[in-house]
C-alpha cells in the first residue's frame, strides 16, 4: 500500500536542498513506529518517492511524497499524518494523505506548477511595476540565458512554458507575480529563470525576490 | 540576515532548526552560553565533545547553550558588508551579549579562526581589553594543554574533561553575578577550581637566550600547577541522547557511541595517548542501551563505535556482536573505525560490511621494526602481512597504509622500509591463487609529517626542516614504483606551522594576531593556508620560527606548558624518551603498568 501525502515546506526549512529533505523524511519516518516497507538488498531503505524537487530557498505549500507501507498494514492515513507531524522538524508539515494503489512514480505524474514570485520594492511605484510586468509577459518571446549541463550559455525561450501569468499589488512594497507553467520530467520551467527574467527587466537584486510554490498539478 | 542567506553557499550552515535542537526562552535563563567551534558547521557538528557539552549545559534549566561555527568566507564577507555580528545558531542572537563564550581547541590550525570569530562577534580580541558587561571567553579541548600561544585571547582555560568543571564554572558565574563583583573577582573565583587556568595570573619570564626562565604567579588565588580534570566513572555521565541530526551531510554523519576514554597503547608520538590517561570504560550494558535510544531519537541508518583504539575495549567483540544483532532488524549499520586487523575483526567487518569491501587501514607509522620500536608502535611486519593476507583472502583489495616521516632517529633505511613493506604486501597479494582474491589491488601509502606535541615523550624533539622533509618525500616518490601502489603526501608547510603553534609560548600570541591581520584563516584548508604570510607573521614579531620547530629542547628546560599537569609525570615522559632513543618498547598498560604517575589508575 502506498500513502500519498501532501506537505508544506515553510520558511524555517526552505534552504534544505532536495537530497537533504529526502534524508530528513527517511530519518523522521524511522523515528516513528509506522509499518513501512523496506527495499530489499544489503542496505534496506525506506521506500519514498518525491515529486518535483523544490529549489533551495523556495517555500511550498504543495509538495508530494509517496510512502510505501507493508502490504498488510492496517493504518489510516490520518494516523500516519499525525505520527509523522510529531517527529518532523518545524517548517515541515503534512497537510493531507490518501491511500493509493500501485502508481507510476510521482515525478512522472507532475504536469504543471504554480509559483508565486514576490518582489520586494524599495522605492519603485507598485502600480508601475505591475504594468511593466504585464507588458513584459505579453512579449511574443521571453528569451533568457541559461547554463547548459556542459557549462555553456544557451538562449532559451520560456514563453512556451508559461500557461498563465497574473501580476498584482500585495501591498505598497510588494508586488506578486503568479506563474502557472509546465512542470515535470518532460518540460519544466525553473522559477529561477522567471526571477532572472523579471530581474533583467526591473534591474533589482536577486535578494529582493521570494519564490513560493503554490501548487503542483498531477 | 534573511537576505544574505540567499547569496551564500550552503545557507543551512547558519539556520539551525535541526531535529533535536534545543529551544529555550532566553529571557528565562541565567546564563547564555555560546559553544564555539572554530571551523565550518560540517566539521564542528562531527565533534563528540560539542554534542556532550551542548546536551549537558542544556539539561540545566538556568543555562541556554547555543552553537556557533566559523562562517565560511562567503558568509563572512556578507556579514562584514551588512554589519551583521556573529550570532548563535539557535536564537540568531549576537553572541557579544552572551555571558560565556567557550571555544573548543581541537587542532592548532584553527587558531586564526578563533580570532576571526571574536572579531566578527565584536568582542575585543585581547582578554585585557574586555570590560564589565562583556562575556568571558574560555577554551578547552586537547590543544588547551598548551594554552600559551592563545593566552592573551582567553580569560581562562579548562584542562581535561569538561563535564564537571564546566558545571562548576556555571554555578560560580551565577553566584558572581548575584554578588555583583568585578571581572577580576570572577577570574579569581574560577582559578580556585581544579583544572582552570587563568593565564593573566601567570607571567612568563625569559632568559637572555630566549628560553623561559620561570612563570611568575601574579595573583594569590592562582595555583602552582593546574591539574587536568577527569571523570572517574564514565557510567555516571549522561549521554547526549537527544542527538542533533543535521540536514547537511556532515563529516561524521551518524551518532557516535563513546566506549571509553584514554588509550592503553602509549605510542610515543601521540598526544591523545597521554593527555586522556587513564583508560576508563563504559559498561557494555549502558552502551547497548544508549545505542538503542540514539537510533530511536534520530532515525539514523548507521551508528559508530568511537574511541581511540576501538578494539581495545575489553568486551569489544561481545558488544559489537550484540549491537549487530539488535541493529539489524532496525536496518541500522554499525560502523567500526580504527580496528586492529586480525582474523576476528575481519570476520566482524565481514558481518557489518556485507558486500561493500571498502578499504582496510593499517597504521604502521614507520617503515622498519627499529623505528616502530622507537615510537612504541606495537605492530609488527608480520601482523600487517598476515592481516593483509587474511583480508585479501576474504575479498578485500584496497589497503591504506599510514606512515609518518620525520620521526626522531629516522634514516634512509626507515624510508626504504616503507617501500619494502608496500612491495611485500603486493607480493602477499600475488601469492594468493587468482581465484581466491578480488582483482584490482590498490595500495595507498600515505605519509604525513611528524609534529612533536606537548606532553608526549617526543615533546623535546625538533622537527625536520622543510628541505629534509621534501627530500624524504622525494625519496618515497622515486622508490614507490609498483603500479599497484599510490603515494599520497601533503606539503610539509602546514605541519611546520602546526609544530610551531603546538610547542609555542606566549610570545606567539602576537604572531597569531599578525597572521590573522595578514588574512590567515581556515589554515587547515589547503586552499587558504598561506605559508608566506605565516613566515611574515613570525618575522614581524622578531621570532625565529625554527626556534620553535627545529630546536631540540633541553630536558631540564622550563617548557611553555609547565603550568599544566596532565597527571602523567614528567619523569615518566623522560624515561619514555630515553627508551625511545634506546629503541626499547614499553608494553601496553594491560600487559604491565609502567608507572606513568596516574594515581588510582583503574587499569593497574
Ligand atoms: S598508571 Fe600504569 S596502567 Fe595506568 S595509565 Fe599509567 S602506565 Fe598505564
mmCIF file of C-alpha atoms and ligand atoms in Angstrom, chain B residues 277-279 572 589-590 592-598 601-604, ligand 1:
data_model
loop_
_atom_site.group_PDB
_atom_site.id
_atom_site.type_symbol
_atom_site.label_atom_id
_atom_site.label_comp_id
_atom_site.label_asym_id
_atom_site.label_seq_id
_atom_site.Cartn_x
_atom_site.Cartn_y
_atom_site.Cartn_z
ATOM 1 C CA UNK B 277 45.007 8.798 30.501
ATOM 2 C CA UNK B 278 43.952 6.674 32.229
ATOM 3 C CA UNK B 279 41.715 4.319 30.306
ATOM 4 C CA UNK B 572 57.791 9.081 33.030
ATOM 5 C CA UNK B 589 49.037 -0.763 30.149
ATOM 6 C CA UNK B 590 47.108 -4.017 30.275
ATOM 7 C CA UNK B 592 52.052 -4.189 32.622
ATOM 8 C CA UNK B 593 51.690 -0.895 34.399
ATOM 9 C CA UNK B 594 54.632 1.294 33.550
ATOM 10 C CA UNK B 595 54.164 3.692 36.406
ATOM 11 C CA UNK B 596 53.259 6.767 34.415
ATOM 12 C CA UNK B 597 52.222 8.626 37.525
ATOM 13 C CA UNK B 598 48.436 8.391 37.381
ATOM 14 C CA UNK B 601 44.566 4.136 37.883
ATOM 15 C CA UNK B 602 41.735 1.708 37.108
ATOM 16 C CA UNK B 603 43.847 -0.223 34.594
ATOM 17 C CA UNK B 604 46.544 -1.069 37.064
HETATM 18 S S1 LIG C 1 49.230 4.126 35.823
HETATM 19 FE FE1 LIG C 1 50.068 2.373 34.741
HETATM 20 S S2 LIG C 1 48.335 1.353 33.829
HETATM 21 FE FE2 LIG C 1 47.628 3.364 34.475
HETATM 22 S S3 LIG C 1 47.863 4.615 32.622
HETATM 23 FE FE3 LIG C 1 49.747 4.844 33.786
HETATM 24 S S4 LIG C 1 51.097 3.287 32.961
HETATM 25 FE FE4 LIG C 1 49.053 2.766 32.276
#
